[in-house]
mmCIF file of C-alpha atoms in Angstrom:
data_model
loop_
_atom_site.group_PDB
_atom_site.id
_atom_site.type_symbol
_atom_site.label_atom_id
_atom_site.label_comp_id
_atom_site.label_asym_id
_atom_site.label_seq_id
_atom_site.Cartn_x
_atom_site.Cartn_y
_atom_site.Cartn_z
ATOM 1 C CA MET A 1 -64.687 56.601 -39.164
ATOM 2 C CA ASN A 2 -63.095 56.830 -35.670
ATOM 3 C CA ILE A 3 -61.391 53.873 -33.911
ATOM 4 C CA GLN A 4 -60.351 54.774 -30.567
ATOM 5 C CA LEU A 5 -58.582 51.729 -28.795
ATOM 6 C CA ILE A 6 -59.763 52.108 -25.120
ATOM 7 C CA ARG A 7 -57.724 49.028 -24.068
ATOM 8 C CA HIS A 8 -56.763 45.138 -25.042
ATOM 9 C CA ALA A 9 -59.587 44.375 -27.430
ATOM 10 C CA THR A 10 -61.923 47.154 -26.212
ATOM 11 C CA LEU A 11 -62.904 49.762 -28.978
ATOM 12 C CA TRP A 12 -65.188 52.564 -29.141
ATOM 13 C CA LEU A 13 -66.180 52.964 -33.144
ATOM 14 C CA ASP A 14 -67.527 55.825 -34.610
ATOM 15 C CA TYR A 15 -68.544 54.566 -37.632
ATOM 16 C CA ALA A 16 -71.098 56.159 -39.716
ATOM 17 C CA GLY A 17 -72.810 57.676 -37.346
ATOM 18 C CA VAL A 18 -73.572 55.494 -34.756
ATOM 19 C CA GLN A 19 -71.125 54.869 -31.752
ATOM 20 C CA PHE A 20 -70.109 51.140 -31.016
ATOM 21 C CA LEU A 21 -68.424 49.679 -27.874
ATOM 22 C CA VAL A 22 -66.742 46.328 -28.771
ATOM 23 C CA ASP A 23 -65.585 43.725 -26.365
ATOM 24 C CA PRO A 24 -65.987 45.696 -23.200
ATOM 25 C CA MET A 25 -63.321 44.741 -20.310
ATOM 26 C CA PHE A 26 -63.785 47.428 -17.658
ATOM 27 C CA SER A 27 -61.693 46.318 -14.704
ATOM 28 C CA ASP A 28 -59.571 47.956 -12.288
ATOM 29 C CA ALA A 29 -55.784 47.164 -12.964
ATOM 30 C CA GLY A 30 -54.767 43.941 -10.895
ATOM 31 C CA VAL A 31 -58.346 42.987 -9.723
ATOM 32 C CA ASN A 32 -58.551 39.500 -11.699
ATOM 33 C CA PRO A 33 -56.151 36.620 -11.177
ATOM 34 C CA PRO A 34 -53.457 35.461 -13.496
ATOM 35 C CA ILE A 35 -54.287 34.048 -16.642
ATOM 36 C CA MET A 36 -53.985 29.873 -15.377
ATOM 37 C CA ASN A 37 -51.230 28.318 -17.063
ATOM 38 C CA ALA A 38 -49.382 31.211 -18.357
ATOM 39 C CA THR A 39 -45.559 31.653 -18.083
ATOM 40 C CA ASN A 40 -45.841 34.545 -15.103
ATOM 41 C CA ASP A 41 -48.272 35.432 -12.478
ATOM 42 C CA ARG A 42 -49.072 39.038 -13.037
ATOM 43 C CA ARG A 43 -52.392 39.773 -12.079
ATOM 44 C CA ASN A 44 -54.813 41.139 -15.110
ATOM 45 C CA PRO A 45 -55.265 43.783 -16.010
ATOM 46 C CA LEU A 46 -51.648 44.855 -15.924
ATOM 47 C CA VAL A 47 -52.821 48.686 -16.930
ATOM 48 C CA PRO A 48 -55.836 50.666 -15.921
ATOM 49 C CA LEU A 49 -58.257 51.966 -18.200
ATOM 50 C CA PRO A 50 -57.215 55.555 -19.856
ATOM 51 C CA PHE A 51 -59.966 57.409 -18.551
ATOM 52 C CA PRO A 52 -62.942 56.609 -15.934
ATOM 53 C CA MET A 53 -65.080 53.747 -17.049
ATOM 54 C CA GLU A 54 -68.269 56.207 -16.764
ATOM 55 C CA LYS A 55 -67.391 57.886 -20.271
ATOM 56 C CA LEU A 56 -67.825 54.236 -22.038
ATOM 57 C CA LEU A 57 -71.731 53.637 -20.497
ATOM 58 C CA GLN A 58 -73.950 55.000 -23.524
ATOM 59 C CA PRO A 59 -72.916 53.537 -26.579
ATOM 60 C CA ASP A 60 -75.416 53.312 -29.224
ATOM 61 C CA VAL A 61 -74.511 49.523 -30.030
ATOM 62 C CA ILE A 62 -72.398 46.900 -28.238
ATOM 63 C CA LEU A 63 -70.814 44.189 -29.998
ATOM 64 C CA VAL A 64 -69.363 41.214 -28.351
ATOM 65 C CA SER A 65 -66.871 38.746 -30.266
ATOM 66 C CA HIS A 66 -67.208 35.945 -27.322
ATOM 67 C CA LEU A 67 -67.565 35.581 -23.846
ATOM 68 C CA HIS A 68 -64.184 35.337 -22.632
ATOM 69 C CA PRO A 69 -63.587 37.716 -19.763
ATOM 70 C CA ASP A 70 -61.119 39.497 -20.815
ATOM 71 C CA HIS A 71 -63.420 40.548 -23.891
ATOM 72 C CA TRP A 72 -66.744 40.776 -21.734
ATOM 73 C CA ASP A 73 -66.155 40.889 -18.028
ATOM 74 C CA ALA A 74 -67.862 41.351 -15.104
ATOM 75 C CA ALA A 75 -67.263 45.159 -14.379
ATOM 76 C CA ALA A 76 -68.831 45.751 -18.049
ATOM 77 C CA ILE A 77 -71.862 43.417 -17.638
ATOM 78 C CA GLU A 78 -72.876 44.941 -14.345
ATOM 79 C CA SER A 79 -72.503 48.624 -15.560
ATOM 80 C CA LEU A 80 -73.867 49.099 -18.979
ATOM 81 C CA PRO A 81 -77.332 49.741 -19.538
ATOM 82 C CA LYS A 82 -79.015 46.768 -20.128
ATOM 83 C CA SER A 83 -81.595 47.841 -22.860
ATOM 84 C CA THR A 84 -78.614 49.083 -25.415
ATOM 85 C CA PRO A 85 -78.768 46.727 -28.444
ATOM 86 C CA LEU A 86 -75.981 44.105 -28.269
ATOM 87 C CA PHE A 87 -75.090 41.868 -31.050
ATOM 88 C CA CYS A 88 -73.150 38.718 -30.638
ATOM 89 C CA GLN A 89 -72.248 35.312 -31.994
ATOM 90 C CA PRO A 90 -74.526 32.523 -32.176
ATOM 91 C CA GLY A 91 -74.627 30.390 -29.353
ATOM 92 C CA ASP A 92 -73.966 33.567 -26.800
ATOM 93 C CA PHE A 93 -77.558 34.417 -26.717
ATOM 94 C CA ALA A 94 -78.741 32.873 -23.470
ATOM 95 C CA ALA A 95 -75.518 33.810 -21.418
ATOM 96 C CA ILE A 96 -76.254 37.333 -22.276
ATOM 97 C CA THR A 97 -79.661 37.482 -21.629
ATOM 98 C CA GLY A 98 -79.418 35.870 -18.908
ATOM 99 C CA GLN A 99 -77.107 38.525 -17.573
ATOM 100 C CA HIS A 100 -80.394 40.522 -17.833
ATOM 101 C CA PHE A 101 -79.750 42.388 -21.400
ATOM 102 C CA SER A 102 -82.844 42.542 -22.988
ATOM 103 C CA ASN A 103 -82.063 43.479 -26.577
ATOM 104 C CA VAL A 104 -79.746 41.157 -27.921
ATOM 105 C CA THR A 105 -79.271 39.579 -31.583
ATOM 106 C CA GLU A 106 -76.993 36.654 -32.621
ATOM 107 C CA ILE A 107 -75.501 37.215 -35.966
ATOM 108 C CA GLY A 108 -75.359 34.106 -38.125
ATOM 109 C CA GLN A 109 -74.034 35.531 -41.672
ATOM 110 C CA SER A 110 -75.228 39.445 -41.073
ATOM 111 C CA ALA A 111 -77.619 42.076 -39.860
ATOM 112 C CA ILE A 112 -78.305 45.647 -40.461
ATOM 113 C CA TYR A 113 -78.336 48.365 -38.058
ATOM 114 C CA LYS A 114 -79.541 52.101 -38.850
ATOM 115 C CA GLY A 115 -77.788 51.361 -42.334
ATOM 116 C CA ILE A 116 -74.666 49.511 -41.507
ATOM 117 C CA THR A 117 -74.242 46.060 -42.428
ATOM 118 C CA ILE A 118 -72.680 43.908 -39.846
ATOM 119 C CA SER A 119 -71.199 40.472 -40.826
ATOM 120 C CA ARG A 120 -69.960 37.846 -38.693
ATOM 121 C CA THR A 121 -66.803 36.186 -39.510
ATOM 122 C CA SER A 122 -64.833 33.106 -38.459
ATOM 123 C CA GLY A 123 -61.605 32.154 -36.674
ATOM 124 C CA ARG A 124 -59.482 29.844 -35.122
ATOM 125 C CA HIS A 125 -58.811 30.899 -31.212
ATOM 126 C CA GLY A 126 -55.680 28.628 -31.418
ATOM 127 C CA THR A 127 -54.668 25.130 -32.687
ATOM 128 C CA GLY A 128 -55.195 21.414 -31.559
ATOM 129 C CA GLU A 129 -56.778 20.562 -28.230
ATOM 130 C CA ILE A 130 -56.139 24.184 -27.095
ATOM 131 C CA GLY A 131 -58.026 25.412 -29.776
ATOM 132 C CA GLN A 132 -60.476 23.302 -29.188
ATOM 133 C CA LYS A 133 -61.054 24.326 -25.653
ATOM 134 C CA MET A 134 -60.796 27.731 -26.324
ATOM 135 C CA GLY A 135 -64.294 27.557 -28.297
ATOM 136 C CA GLN A 136 -66.075 29.497 -31.235
ATOM 137 C CA VAL A 137 -64.776 32.880 -31.639
ATOM 138 C CA SER A 138 -66.065 35.529 -33.977
ATOM 139 C CA GLY A 139 -65.028 38.588 -35.682
ATOM 140 C CA PHE A 140 -67.047 41.353 -37.470
ATOM 141 C CA VAL A 141 -67.106 43.250 -40.426
ATOM 142 C CA LEU A 142 -68.803 46.987 -40.727
ATOM 143 C CA GLN A 143 -70.109 48.264 -44.319
ATOM 144 C CA ALA A 144 -71.817 51.386 -44.773
ATOM 145 C CA GLU A 145 -72.204 54.009 -47.619
ATOM 146 C CA GLY A 146 -69.038 56.527 -47.748
ATOM 147 C CA GLU A 147 -67.310 54.555 -45.094
ATOM 148 C CA PRO A 148 -64.435 52.661 -45.131
ATOM 149 C CA THR A 149 -64.959 48.830 -44.659
ATOM 150 C CA LEU A 150 -63.616 47.726 -41.473
ATOM 151 C CA TYR A 151 -62.778 44.016 -40.479
ATOM 152 C CA ILE A 152 -62.217 43.441 -36.718
ATOM 153 C CA ALA A 153 -60.823 40.377 -36.712
ATOM 154 C CA GLY A 154 -61.602 38.944 -32.719
ATOM 155 C CA ASP A 155 -59.184 36.122 -31.433
ATOM 156 C CA THR A 156 -58.082 34.094 -33.923
ATOM 157 C CA ILE A 157 -54.386 33.296 -35.363
ATOM 158 C CA TRP A 158 -53.702 33.636 -39.087
ATOM 159 C CA CYS A 159 -55.664 30.827 -40.593
ATOM 160 C CA ASP A 160 -58.101 30.080 -43.546
ATOM 161 C CA GLU A 161 -61.079 31.894 -42.114
ATOM 162 C CA VAL A 162 -59.102 35.070 -41.719
ATOM 163 C CA LYS A 163 -57.831 34.865 -45.727
ATOM 164 C CA HIS A 164 -61.201 34.183 -46.062
ATOM 165 C CA ALA A 165 -62.561 36.962 -44.774
ATOM 166 C CA LEU A 166 -60.162 39.554 -46.571
ATOM 167 C CA ASP A 167 -60.853 37.540 -49.764
ATOM 168 C CA ALA A 168 -64.568 38.184 -49.378
ATOM 169 C CA PHE A 169 -64.856 41.868 -47.934
ATOM 170 C CA LYS A 170 -61.480 43.177 -48.966
ATOM 171 C CA PRO A 171 -61.414 45.615 -46.183
ATOM 172 C CA ASP A 172 -59.708 48.872 -46.154
ATOM 173 C CA VAL A 173 -58.747 48.550 -42.446
ATOM 174 C CA ALA A 174 -58.447 45.629 -40.389
ATOM 175 C CA VAL A 175 -58.021 45.527 -36.717
ATOM 176 C CA VAL A 176 -55.823 42.267 -35.571
ATOM 177 C CA ASN A 177 -55.663 40.933 -31.456
ATOM 178 C CA ALA A 178 -51.520 40.967 -32.469
ATOM 179 C CA GLY A 179 -50.697 39.945 -28.517
ATOM 180 C CA GLY A 180 -49.717 36.578 -29.288
ATOM 181 C CA ALA A 181 -51.464 35.190 -26.222
ATOM 182 C CA GLN A 182 -50.159 31.730 -25.116
ATOM 183 C CA PHE A 183 -49.771 29.269 -22.043
ATOM 184 C CA ALA A 184 -46.672 27.595 -21.165
ATOM 185 C CA VAL A 185 -47.471 24.486 -23.367
ATOM 186 C CA GLY A 186 -49.018 24.754 -26.993
ATOM 187 C CA ASP A 187 -49.070 27.609 -29.998
ATOM 188 C CA PRO A 188 -50.370 30.942 -29.392
ATOM 189 C CA ILE A 189 -54.229 31.794 -29.268
ATOM 190 C CA THR A 190 -54.087 35.117 -31.101
ATOM 191 C CA MET A 191 -51.739 36.728 -33.748
ATOM 192 C CA ASN A 192 -48.098 36.907 -33.099
ATOM 193 C CA ALA A 193 -46.020 39.133 -34.638
ATOM 194 C CA GLN A 194 -45.337 36.776 -37.441
ATOM 195 C CA ASP A 195 -49.253 36.332 -37.745
ATOM 196 C CA VAL A 196 -49.481 40.033 -38.430
ATOM 197 C CA ILE A 197 -47.066 40.324 -40.929
ATOM 198 C CA ARG A 198 -49.121 37.483 -43.063
ATOM 199 C CA VAL A 199 -51.738 39.611 -42.815
ATOM 200 C CA CYS A 200 -49.926 42.558 -44.576
ATOM 201 C CA ARG A 201 -48.300 40.252 -47.015
ATOM 202 C CA TYR A 202 -51.973 38.818 -47.797
ATOM 203 C CA ALA A 203 -53.839 42.369 -47.973
ATOM 204 C CA PRO A 204 -51.044 45.108 -48.729
ATOM 205 C CA SER A 205 -54.060 47.897 -49.426
ATOM 206 C CA ALA A 206 -55.362 47.167 -46.026
ATOM 207 C CA LYS A 207 -54.325 49.572 -43.253
ATOM 208 C CA VAL A 208 -53.859 47.271 -40.255
ATOM 209 C CA VAL A 209 -54.382 48.188 -36.437
ATOM 210 C CA ALA A 210 -52.942 46.213 -34.106
ATOM 211 C CA VAL A 211 -54.360 45.828 -30.491
ATOM 212 C CA HIS A 212 -54.737 43.516 -27.518
ATOM 213 C CA MET A 213 -51.239 43.748 -25.911
ATOM 214 C CA ASP A 214 -50.062 44.919 -23.239
ATOM 215 C CA THR A 215 -53.094 44.299 -20.884
ATOM 216 C CA ILE A 216 -53.363 40.342 -19.837
ATOM 217 C CA ASN A 217 -50.483 38.309 -18.461
ATOM 218 C CA HIS A 218 -50.642 35.450 -21.248
ATOM 219 C CA CYS A 219 -50.110 38.100 -24.209
ATOM 220 C CA LEU A 220 -46.386 37.831 -24.808
ATOM 221 C CA VAL A 221 -46.166 40.378 -27.933
ATOM 222 C CA THR A 222 -45.952 43.707 -26.554
ATOM 223 C CA ARG A 223 -45.858 46.482 -28.783
ATOM 224 C CA ASP A 224 -42.262 46.979 -28.856
ATOM 225 C CA ILE A 225 -41.719 43.373 -29.935
ATOM 226 C CA LEU A 226 -44.115 44.077 -32.747
ATOM 227 C CA ALA A 227 -42.727 46.923 -34.127
ATOM 228 C CA GLU A 228 -39.318 45.782 -34.269
ATOM 229 C CA ALA A 229 -40.695 42.896 -35.994
ATOM 230 C CA LEU A 230 -42.710 44.907 -38.883
ATOM 231 C CA SER A 231 -39.942 47.367 -39.087
ATOM 232 C CA ALA A 232 -37.660 44.316 -39.986
ATOM 233 C CA GLU A 233 -39.930 43.555 -42.629
ATOM 234 C CA GLY A 234 -40.521 47.016 -43.925
ATOM 235 C CA LEU A 235 -43.828 47.043 -42.968
ATOM 236 C CA LEU A 236 -44.412 49.054 -40.093
ATOM 237 C CA GLY A 237 -45.874 52.030 -42.329
ATOM 238 C CA GLN A 238 -49.048 49.898 -43.021
ATOM 239 C CA VAL A 239 -49.538 49.133 -39.448
ATOM 240 C CA LEU A 240 -50.749 51.310 -36.959
ATOM 241 C CA ILE A 241 -49.982 49.921 -33.103
ATOM 242 C CA PRO A 242 -52.332 52.467 -31.237
ATOM 243 C CA ALA A 243 -51.796 53.525 -27.431
ATOM 244 C CA ASP A 244 -54.399 53.035 -24.777
ATOM 245 C CA GLY A 245 -56.783 55.628 -25.085
ATOM 246 C CA GLN A 246 -55.679 56.987 -28.732
ATOM 247 C CA ARG A 247 -58.288 57.737 -31.410
ATOM 248 C CA LEU A 248 -57.456 57.014 -34.852
ATOM 249 C CA THR A 249 -59.047 58.534 -38.007
ATOM 250 C CA LEU A 250 -59.474 56.465 -41.120
ATOM 251 C CA ASP A 251 -61.269 57.054 -44.769
ATOM 252 C CA LYS A 252 -61.389 55.079 -47.803
#
């Protein structure tokens, strides 16, 4: 299995011979406004794509965890072929087909594509009133014969739903959105460094891949901050922190 971090939460996966594009955000650097109610006013994305968008336009499958624009943006919607098979969470079908995508499948629990089982997992995109306003989010687990079990947690904090996914699927690899996204008030809405540490402690046999950093203005945990926290806990060897464009090869 190959995992390539494109930028933020956008991944390109080569899994069991199928090319997956996950949570595509193709906007050029600085074309979008800052996230409102953040602690800074930097325009988004903070960095460009690591290579031309055209290299990403022919996946076999698209996975969309939820419809927030840092995971499914106007540039991707406009550019991707509308007949590409696309899997999404319940409730997002109407919006995506309304954007002229014609081969959309909602995953309630699981679906099978070319011998690959794609299971949907739940999460919590924050706590309290903010978490409720952020709406439903999902992750995905990929399983296929001869391949490592891959858990893409999505936009979630450490919570019982993540524990349940780790218990149920016992993933070999877990991709976590570790930017510690946060508004000027309230708790983080994605995993911060302490949440990544909790994942490592709870699932010590899993290789953790940390993404979703250094791209959107309200993501306050940088790669350097995360690496320093993991090093202090003796966990840096369990976690991969890829650069934009970096490709990882991971086996069972």
